[in-house]
Amino acid sequence: MRALSDQIILREARSSDAGPLNEYIRETFADANHLITRAAEFRMGRWRQRFWIARKQSSPYEICLLATSGDKIVGMLDSWTDRRHRVRHSTCFAMSVAKDWRGRGVGKKLLLHFTEWVQKHEILERIELHVHSDNLAAIALYRAVGFQEEGIRKNAVRYEDGRTVDDHIMALWP
Ligand SMILES: CC(C)(COP(=O)(O)OP(=O)(O)OC[C@H]1O[C@@H](n2cnc3c(N)ncnc32)[C@H](O)[C@@H]1OP(=O)(O)O)[C@@H](O)C(=O)NCCC(=O)NCCS
């Protein structure tokens, strides 16, 4: 097994990542069972992706972080924030790591980088996330970084085979 080397680079997405990022997202949605969006529901073309990345780059409240190995995207974390004054101290994010790279520290590296970014931010104070109750790897990662369970949306997610699972809300004040 390849060790996670220091060759993994974390950086913000740029518009030239649009094509490879779409490919990464399609592959990840197809193989990760704990994401809401299914591969067939992801229909963003390269130009819309460029626009989406540009919006993240220009927003001081949001970020799209990539983990790369050489020229390959191996992980992604993106955040979004409701800018209304009463709630703009709180930001939300989603993340994933490419199948072959899971369990080697890429996810933790991405998440720690993001929490440091929030820590330095002038307005953002709280990080919120949503995770399916059966996504044990993700819950273990979030707990390891210090996130705490704050709430449960009972049976909020229904899988294709009819099973439902709870949606856990977790948060961290970094
Ligand atoms: C969840 C996910 C992002 C974790 O990324 P990762 O790179 O595999 O995680 P790391 O290797 O950095 O692991 C960090 C910690 O998480 C925990 N962890 C990771 N995988 C685990 C597993 N399969 N079982 C139990 N704990 C696990 C461990 O506590 C680990 O800490 P340690 O290295 O000190 O033991 C990754 O599994 C993934 O992309 N899953 C599919 C998409 C997804 O579910 N995204 C989250 C949606 S909420």
Coordinates of N, CA and C and ligand atoms in Angstrom, one line a residue:
M1 N 0.8 -1.2 0.0 CA 0.0 0.0 0.0 C 0.9 1.3 0.0
R2 N 0.5 2.2 -0.8 CA 1.3 3.5 -0.8 C 1.1 4.2 0.5
A3 N 2.2 4.6 1.1 CA 2.1 5.4 2.3 C 1.6 6.8 1.9
L4 N 0.9 7.5 2.9 CA 0.6 8.9 2.6 C 1.8 9.7 2.7
S5 N 2.3 10.2 1.7 CA 3.6 10.9 1.7 C 3.3 12.4 1.9
D6 N 4.3 13.1 2.1 CA 4.2 14.6 2.2 C 4.0 15.1 0.8
Q7 N 3.9 14.2 -0.2 CA 3.7 14.7 -1.6 C 2.2 15.2 -1.7
I8 N 1.3 14.9 -0.8 CA 0.0 15.4 -0.9 C 0.0 17.0 -0.7
I9 N -0.5 17.7 -1.6 CA -0.5 19.1 -1.5 C -2.0 19.6 -1.3
L10 N -2.2 20.5 -0.4 CA -3.5 21.1 -0.2 C -3.5 22.5 -0.8
R11 N -4.5 22.8 -1.6 CA -4.5 24.1 -2.2 C -6.0 24.4 -2.5
E12 N -6.3 25.7 -2.8 CA -7.6 26.1 -3.2 C -7.8 25.8 -4.7
A13 N -9.0 25.4 -5.0 CA -9.3 25.1 -6.4 C -9.2 26.3 -7.3
R14 N -8.7 26.2 -8.5 CA -8.7 27.3 -9.5 C -9.5 26.9 -10.7
S15 N -9.8 27.8 -11.6 CA -10.7 27.5 -12.7 C -10.2 26.4 -13.6
S16 N -8.9 26.3 -13.7 CA -8.3 25.2 -14.6 C -8.6 23.8 -14.0
D17 N -9.1 23.7 -12.7 CA -9.4 22.4 -12.2 C -10.7 21.9 -12.6
A18 N -11.5 22.7 -13.3 CA -12.9 22.4 -13.6 C -13.1 21.0 -14.2
G19 N -12.4 20.7 -15.2 CA -12.5 19.4 -15.9 C -12.1 18.2 -14.9
P20 N -10.9 18.2 -14.4 CA -10.5 17.2 -13.5 C -11.4 17.1 -12.2
L21 N -11.9 18.2 -11.8 CA -12.7 18.2 -10.6 C -14.1 17.5 -10.9
N22 N -14.6 17.8 -12.1 CA -15.9 17.1 -12.5 C -15.6 15.6 -12.5
E23 N -14.5 15.2 -13.1 CA -14.2 13.8 -13.2 C -14.1 13.2 -11.8
Y24 N -13.4 13.9 -10.9 CA -13.2 13.4 -9.5 C -14.6 13.2 -8.8
I25 N -15.4 14.3 -9.0 CA -16.7 14.2 -8.4 C -17.6 13.1 -8.9
R26 N -17.6 12.9 -10.2 CA -18.4 11.8 -10.8 C -17.9 10.4 -10.2
E27 N -16.6 10.2 -10.2 CA -16.1 9.0 -9.6 C -16.4 8.8 -8.2
T28 N -16.3 9.9 -7.4 CA -16.6 9.8 -6.0 C -18.1 9.5 -5.7
F29 N -18.9 10.3 -6.4 CA -20.4 10.1 -6.2 C -20.8 8.6 -6.6
A30 N -20.1 8.1 -7.6 CA -20.4 6.7 -8.0 C -20.0 5.7 -6.9
D31 N -19.0 5.9 -6.2 CA -18.5 4.8 -5.3 C -18.7 5.1 -3.8
A32 N -19.1 6.4 -3.5 CA -19.3 6.6 -2.0 C -20.8 6.6 -1.8
N33 N -21.2 5.7 -0.9 CA -22.6 5.4 -0.6 C -23.2 6.4 0.4
H34 N -22.4 7.2 1.0 CA -22.9 8.1 2.1 C -23.1 9.5 1.7
L35 N -23.2 9.8 0.4 CA -23.4 11.2 -0.1 C -24.8 11.3 -0.5
I36 N -25.4 12.5 -0.4 CA -26.8 12.7 -0.8 C -26.9 12.6 -2.4
T37 N -26.0 13.4 -3.0 CA -26.1 13.4 -4.5 C -25.6 12.1 -5.1
R38 N -26.4 11.5 -6.0 CA -26.0 10.3 -6.7 C -25.3 10.8 -8.0
A39 N -24.5 9.9 -8.5 CA -23.7 10.2 -9.7 C -24.6 10.7 -10.9
A40 N -25.8 10.1 -11.1 CA -26.7 10.5 -12.2 C -27.3 11.8 -11.9
E41 N -27.2 12.3 -10.7 CA -27.8 13.6 -10.4 C -26.8 14.7 -10.6
F42 N -25.6 14.4 -10.8 CA -24.5 15.4 -10.9 C -24.4 15.7 -12.4
R43 N -24.9 16.9 -12.8 CA -24.9 17.2 -14.2 C -24.1 18.5 -14.5
M44 N -23.2 18.8 -13.7 CA -22.5 20.1 -13.9 C -21.4 19.9 -15.0
G45 N -21.5 20.8 -16.0 CA -20.5 20.7 -17.1 C -19.3 21.5 -16.7
R46 N -18.3 21.5 -17.6 CA -17.0 22.2 -17.3 C -17.2 23.7 -17.0
W47 N -18.1 24.3 -17.9 CA -18.2 25.8 -17.7 C -18.9 26.2 -16.5
R48 N -19.9 25.4 -16.1 CA -20.6 25.7 -14.9 C -19.7 25.5 -13.7
Q49 N -18.8 24.4 -13.8 CA -17.9 24.2 -12.7 C -16.9 25.3 -12.6
R50 N -16.4 25.8 -13.7 CA -15.5 27.0 -13.7 C -16.1 28.2 -12.9
F51 N -17.4 28.4 -13.2 CA -18.1 29.5 -12.6 C -18.3 29.2 -11.1
W52 N -18.6 28.0 -10.8 CA -18.8 27.6 -9.3 C -17.4 27.8 -8.6
I53 N -16.3 27.4 -9.2 CA -15.0 27.6 -8.5 C -14.7 29.1 -8.4
A54 N -15.0 29.8 -9.4 CA -14.7 31.3 -9.4 C -15.5 31.9 -8.3
R55 N -16.7 31.5 -8.1 CA -17.5 32.0 -6.9 C -16.9 31.7 -5.6
K56 N -16.4 30.5 -5.5 CA -15.7 30.1 -4.2 C -14.5 31.0 -4.0
Q57 N -13.7 31.1 -5.1 CA -12.5 31.9 -5.0 C -12.7 33.3 -4.6
S58 N -13.9 33.9 -5.1 CA -14.1 35.3 -4.8 C -14.9 35.6 -3.5
S59 N -15.4 34.5 -2.9 CA -16.1 34.7 -1.6 C -15.2 34.6 -0.4
P60 N -15.1 35.6 0.4 CA -14.3 35.5 1.6 C -14.8 34.6 2.7
Y61 N -16.1 34.1 2.5 CA -16.7 33.3 3.5 C -16.7 31.8 3.1
E62 N -16.2 31.5 2.0 CA -16.3 30.1 1.5 C -15.0 29.7 0.9
I63 N -14.8 28.3 0.8 CA -13.5 27.8 0.3 C -13.8 26.5 -0.4
C64 N -13.0 26.2 -1.5 CA -13.0 24.9 -2.0 C -11.6 24.4 -2.0
L65 N -11.3 23.5 -1.1 CA -9.9 23.0 -0.9 C -9.8 21.7 -1.7
L66 N -8.6 21.5 -2.3 CA -8.3 20.2 -3.0 C -7.1 19.6 -2.4
A67 N -7.1 18.3 -2.3 CA -5.9 17.6 -2.0 C -5.4 17.0 -3.3
T68 N -4.1 17.2 -3.6 CA -3.7 16.7 -4.9 C -2.4 15.8 -4.7
S69 N -2.3 14.8 -5.6 CA -1.0 14.1 -5.6 C -0.5 14.1 -7.1
G70 N 0.6 14.8 -7.3 CA 1.0 15.1 -8.7 C -0.1 16.0 -9.3
D71 N -0.6 15.6 -10.5 CA -1.7 16.4 -11.1 C -3.1 15.8 -10.9
K72 N -3.1 14.8 -9.9 CA -4.4 14.2 -9.7 C -5.1 14.7 -8.4
I73 N -6.4 14.9 -8.5 CA -7.2 15.3 -7.4 C -7.5 14.1 -6.6
V74 N -7.2 14.1 -5.3 CA -7.4 12.9 -4.5 C -8.3 13.2 -3.3
G75 N -8.7 14.4 -3.1 CA -9.6 14.8 -2.0 C -10.2 16.2 -2.2
M76 N -11.3 16.4 -1.6 CA -12.0 17.7 -1.8 C -12.7 18.1 -0.5
L77 N -12.7 19.4 -0.2 CA -13.6 19.9 0.9 C -14.1 21.2 0.5
D78 N -15.4 21.4 0.5 CA -15.9 22.7 0.1 C -16.9 23.2 1.1
S79 N -16.9 24.5 1.4 CA -17.7 25.1 2.4 C -18.7 26.1 1.8
W80 N -19.8 26.4 2.6 CA -20.7 27.4 2.2 C -21.3 28.1 3.4
T81 N -21.7 29.3 3.3 CA -22.1 30.1 4.4 C -23.3 31.0 4.1
D82 N -24.3 30.9 4.9 CA -25.5 31.8 4.8 C -25.0 33.2 5.3
R83 N -25.0 34.2 4.4 CA -24.4 35.5 4.7 C -25.3 36.4 5.5
R84 N -26.6 36.0 5.9 CA -27.4 36.9 6.7 C -26.7 37.1 8.1
H85 N -26.9 38.3 8.6 CA -26.1 38.7 9.8 C -26.2 37.8 11.0
R86 N -27.5 37.3 11.2 CA -27.7 36.5 12.5 C -27.0 35.1 12.4
V87 N -26.7 34.6 11.2 CA -26.2 33.3 11.1 C -24.8 33.2 10.4
R88 N -24.3 34.3 10.0 CA -23.1 34.3 9.2 C -21.8 33.9 9.9
H89 N -21.9 33.7 11.2 CA -20.7 33.2 12.0 C -20.6 31.7 11.8
S90 N -21.6 31.1 11.2 CA -21.6 29.6 11.1 C -21.5 29.1 9.7
T91 N -20.6 28.2 9.5 CA -20.3 27.8 8.1 C -20.5 26.2 8.0
C92 N -20.8 25.7 6.8 CA -21.1 24.3 6.7 C -20.1 23.8 5.6
F93 N -19.8 22.5 5.6 CA -18.9 21.9 4.6 C -19.3 20.5 4.3
A94 N -18.7 20.0 3.1 CA -18.8 18.6 2.8 C -17.4 18.2 2.3
M95 N -17.1 16.9 2.4 CA -15.8 16.5 2.0 C -15.8 15.1 1.5
S96 N -14.7 14.7 0.8 CA -14.6 13.4 0.3 C -13.1 13.1 0.0
V97 N -12.7 11.8 -0.1 CA -11.4 11.4 -0.5 C -11.6 10.3 -1.5
A98 N -10.7 10.3 -2.5 CA -10.8 9.3 -3.6 C -10.6 7.9 -2.9
K99 N -11.4 6.9 -3.5 CA -11.4 5.6 -2.9 C -10.0 5.0 -2.5
D100 N -9.1 5.1 -3.5 CA -7.8 4.5 -3.3 C -6.9 5.2 -2.2
W101 N -7.4 6.4 -1.8 CA -6.6 7.2 -0.9 C -7.2 7.2 0.5
R102 N -8.3 6.6 0.7 CA -8.9 6.6 2.0 C -8.1 5.9 3.1
G103 N -8.2 6.3 4.3 CA -7.6 5.7 5.4 C -6.1 6.0 5.5
R104 N -5.6 7.0 4.8 CA -4.2 7.3 4.9 C -3.9 8.8 5.3
G105 N -4.9 9.4 5.9 CA -4.7 10.7 6.6 C -5.1 11.9 5.7
V106 N -5.5 11.6 4.5 CA -5.8 12.8 3.6 C -7.0 13.6 4.1
G107 N -8.1 12.8 4.6 CA -9.3 13.5 5.1 C -8.9 14.4 6.3
K108 N -8.1 13.8 7.2 CA -7.8 14.6 8.4 C -7.0 15.8 8.1
K109 N -6.1 15.6 7.1 CA -5.3 16.8 6.7 C -6.1 17.9 6.1
L110 N -7.1 17.5 5.3 CA -8.0 18.5 4.7 C -8.8 19.2 5.8
L111 N -9.4 18.4 6.7 CA -10.2 19.0 7.7 C -9.5 19.9 8.7
L112 N -8.3 19.5 9.0 CA -7.5 20.4 9.9 C -7.1 21.7 9.3
H113 N -6.8 21.6 8.0 CA -6.5 22.8 7.2 C -7.7 23.7 7.2
F114 N -8.9 23.1 7.0 CA -10.1 23.9 7.0 C -10.4 24.6 8.4
T115 N -10.2 23.8 9.4 CA -10.5 24.3 10.8 C -9.6 25.5 11.1
E116 N -8.3 25.4 10.6 CA -7.4 26.5 10.8 C -7.8 27.7 10.0
W117 N -8.3 27.5 8.8 CA -8.7 28.6 8.0 C -9.9 29.3 8.7
V118 N -10.8 28.5 9.3 CA -12.0 29.1 10.0 C -11.5 29.9 11.2
Q119 N -10.5 29.3 11.9 CA -10.0 29.9 13.2 C -9.4 31.3 12.9
K120 N -8.8 31.4 11.7 CA -8.2 32.7 11.4 C -9.2 33.7 10.8
H121 N -10.4 33.2 10.5 CA -11.3 34.1 9.8 C -11.9 35.1 10.8
E122 N -12.2 36.3 10.3 CA -12.7 37.4 11.2 C -14.1 37.2 11.7
I123 N -14.9 36.6 10.8 CA -16.3 36.4 11.2 C -16.7 35.0 11.5
L124 N -16.2 34.0 10.8 CA -16.6 32.7 11.0 C -16.2 32.1 12.4
E125 N -17.0 31.4 13.1 CA -16.7 30.9 14.4 C -17.1 29.5 14.6
R126 N -18.1 29.1 13.9 CA -18.7 27.8 14.2 C -18.7 27.0 12.8
I127 N -18.4 25.7 12.9 CA -18.4 24.8 11.7 C -19.5 23.8 12.0
E128 N -20.4 23.6 11.0 CA -21.5 22.6 11.1 C -21.3 21.6 10.0
L129 N -21.7 20.4 10.3 CA -21.7 19.4 9.2 C -22.9 18.4 9.4
H130 N -23.2 17.8 8.3 CA -24.3 16.8 8.4 C -23.7 15.4 7.9
V131 N -24.0 14.4 8.6 CA -23.4 13.1 8.3 C -24.5 12.0 8.5
H132 N -24.5 11.0 7.6 CA -25.5 9.9 7.8 C -25.0 9.0 9.0
S133 N -26.0 8.6 9.8 CA -25.7 7.9 11.0 C -24.9 6.6 10.8
D134 N -24.9 6.0 9.6 CA -24.2 4.8 9.3 C -22.8 5.0 8.6
N135 N -22.4 6.3 8.6 CA -21.1 6.6 8.0 C -20.0 6.7 9.0
L136 N -19.6 5.5 9.5 CA -18.8 5.4 10.7 C -17.4 6.0 10.5
A137 N -16.8 5.8 9.3 CA -15.5 6.4 9.0 C -15.5 7.9 9.2
A138 N -16.6 8.5 8.6 CA -16.7 10.0 8.6 C -16.9 10.4 10.1
I139 N -17.8 9.8 10.8 CA -18.1 10.2 12.2 C -16.8 10.1 13.0
A140 N -16.1 9.0 12.8 CA -14.8 8.8 13.6 C -13.8 10.0 13.3
L141 N -13.7 10.3 12.0 CA -12.9 11.4 11.6 C -13.3 12.7 12.3
Y142 N -14.6 13.0 12.2 CA -15.1 14.3 12.8 C -14.9 14.3 14.3
R143 N -15.2 13.2 15.0 CA -14.9 13.1 16.5 C -13.5 13.3 16.8
A144 N -12.6 12.7 16.0 CA -11.1 12.8 16.2 C -10.7 14.3 16.1
V145 N -11.3 15.0 15.3 CA -10.9 16.5 15.1 C -11.7 17.4 16.2
G146 N -12.6 16.8 16.9 CA -13.2 17.6 18.0 C -14.7 17.9 17.8
F147 N -15.3 17.5 16.7 CA -16.7 17.8 16.4 C -17.6 17.1 17.4
Q148 N -18.7 17.7 17.8 CA -19.6 17.1 18.8 C -21.0 17.0 18.2
E149 N -21.7 15.9 18.5 CA -23.0 15.8 18.0 C -23.9 16.8 18.6
E150 N -24.8 17.5 17.8 CA -25.7 18.5 18.3 C -27.1 18.1 18.1
G151 N -27.4 17.3 17.1 CA -28.8 17.0 16.8 C -28.9 15.9 15.8
I152 N -30.1 15.4 15.8 CA -30.4 14.2 14.9 C -31.7 14.5 14.1
R153 N -31.7 14.4 12.8 CA -32.9 14.5 12.0 C -33.3 13.0 11.7
K154 N -34.3 12.6 12.4 CA -34.6 11.1 12.3 C -35.1 10.7 10.9
N155 N -34.5 9.6 10.4 CA -34.8 9.0 9.2 C -34.9 10.0 8.0
A156 N -34.0 10.9 8.0 CA -34.0 12.0 7.0 C -33.5 11.5 5.7
V157 N -32.8 10.4 5.7 CA -32.2 9.9 4.4 C -32.8 8.5 4.1
R158 N -33.2 8.4 2.8 CA -33.7 7.1 2.4 C -32.8 6.6 1.3
Y159 N -32.2 5.4 1.5 CA -31.4 4.7 0.4 C -32.3 4.1 -0.6
E160 N -31.7 3.7 -1.7 CA -32.4 3.2 -2.9 C -33.1 1.9 -2.5
D161 N -32.6 1.1 -1.5 CA -33.2 -0.2 -1.1 C -34.3 0.0 -0.1
G162 N -34.7 1.3 0.2 CA -35.8 1.6 1.1 C -35.4 1.8 2.5
R163 N -34.2 1.5 2.9 CA -33.7 1.7 4.3 C -33.6 3.2 4.5
T164 N -34.0 3.6 5.8 CA -33.7 5.0 6.1 C -32.7 5.1 7.2
V165 N -31.9 6.2 7.2 CA -31.0 6.4 8.3 C -31.1 7.8 8.8
D166 N -30.6 8.1 10.0 CA -30.7 9.4 10.6 C -29.6 10.3 10.0
D167 N -29.9 11.6 10.0 CA -28.9 12.6 9.6 C -28.4 13.2 10.9
H168 N -27.1 13.1 11.2 CA -26.5 13.7 12.4 C -26.0 15.1 12.1
I169 N -26.3 16.0 13.0 CA -25.7 17.3 12.9 C -24.6 17.4 13.9
M170 N -23.4 17.8 13.4 CA -22.2 17.9 14.4 C -21.6 19.3 14.2
A171 N -21.0 19.8 15.2 CA -20.4 21.1 15.1 C -19.1 21.3 15.9
L172 N -18.4 22.3 15.5 CA -17.1 22.6 16.2 C -17.0 24.1 16.2
W173 N -16.5 24.6 17.4 CA -16.1 26.0 17.5 C -14.6 26.1 17.6
P174 N -13.9 26.2 16.5 CA -12.4 26.0 16.5 C -11.7 27.2 17.2
Ligands
LIG1 C1 -14.9 10.1 5.4 C2 -13.7 10.3 4.6 C3 -13.6 11.7 4.0 C4 -12.5 10.1 5.6 O1 -11.3 10.4 4.9 P1 -9.9 9.6 5.0 O2 -8.9 10.2 4.3 O3 -10.3 8.2 4.7 O4 -9.7 9.7 6.6 P2 -8.3 9.7 7.4 O5 -7.4 8.6 6.8 O6 -7.7 11.0 7.4 O7 -8.7 9.2 8.8 C5 -8.8 10.2 9.9 C6 -9.4 9.5 11.1 O8 -10.8 9.1 10.7 C7 -11.0 7.8 11.3 N1 -11.3 6.9 10.3 C8 -11.0 7.0 8.9 N2 -11.5 5.9 8.3 C9 -12.0 5.1 9.2 C10 -12.7 3.8 9.1 N3 -12.9 3.2 7.9 N4 -13.2 3.3 10.2 C11 -13.0 3.9 11.4 N5 -12.4 5.1 11.6 C12 -11.9 5.7 10.5 C13 -9.8 7.5 12.2 O9 -10.1 8.0 13.5 C14 -8.7 8.3 11.6 O10 -7.8 8.7 12.5 P3 -6.4 7.9 12.8 O11 -5.7 8.0 11.5 O12 -5.8 8.7 13.8 O13 -6.8 6.5 13.1 C15 -13.5 9.2 3.5 O14 -13.7 7.9 4.1 C16 -14.5 9.4 2.3 O15 -14.2 10.1 1.4 N6 -15.7 8.7 2.4 C17 -16.6 8.8 1.3 C18 -17.3 10.2 1.2 C19 -17.9 10.5 2.5 O16 -18.6 9.7 3.2 N7 -17.8 11.8 2.9 C20 -18.3 12.3 4.1 C21 -19.7 12.7 4.0 S1 -20.3 13.4 5.5

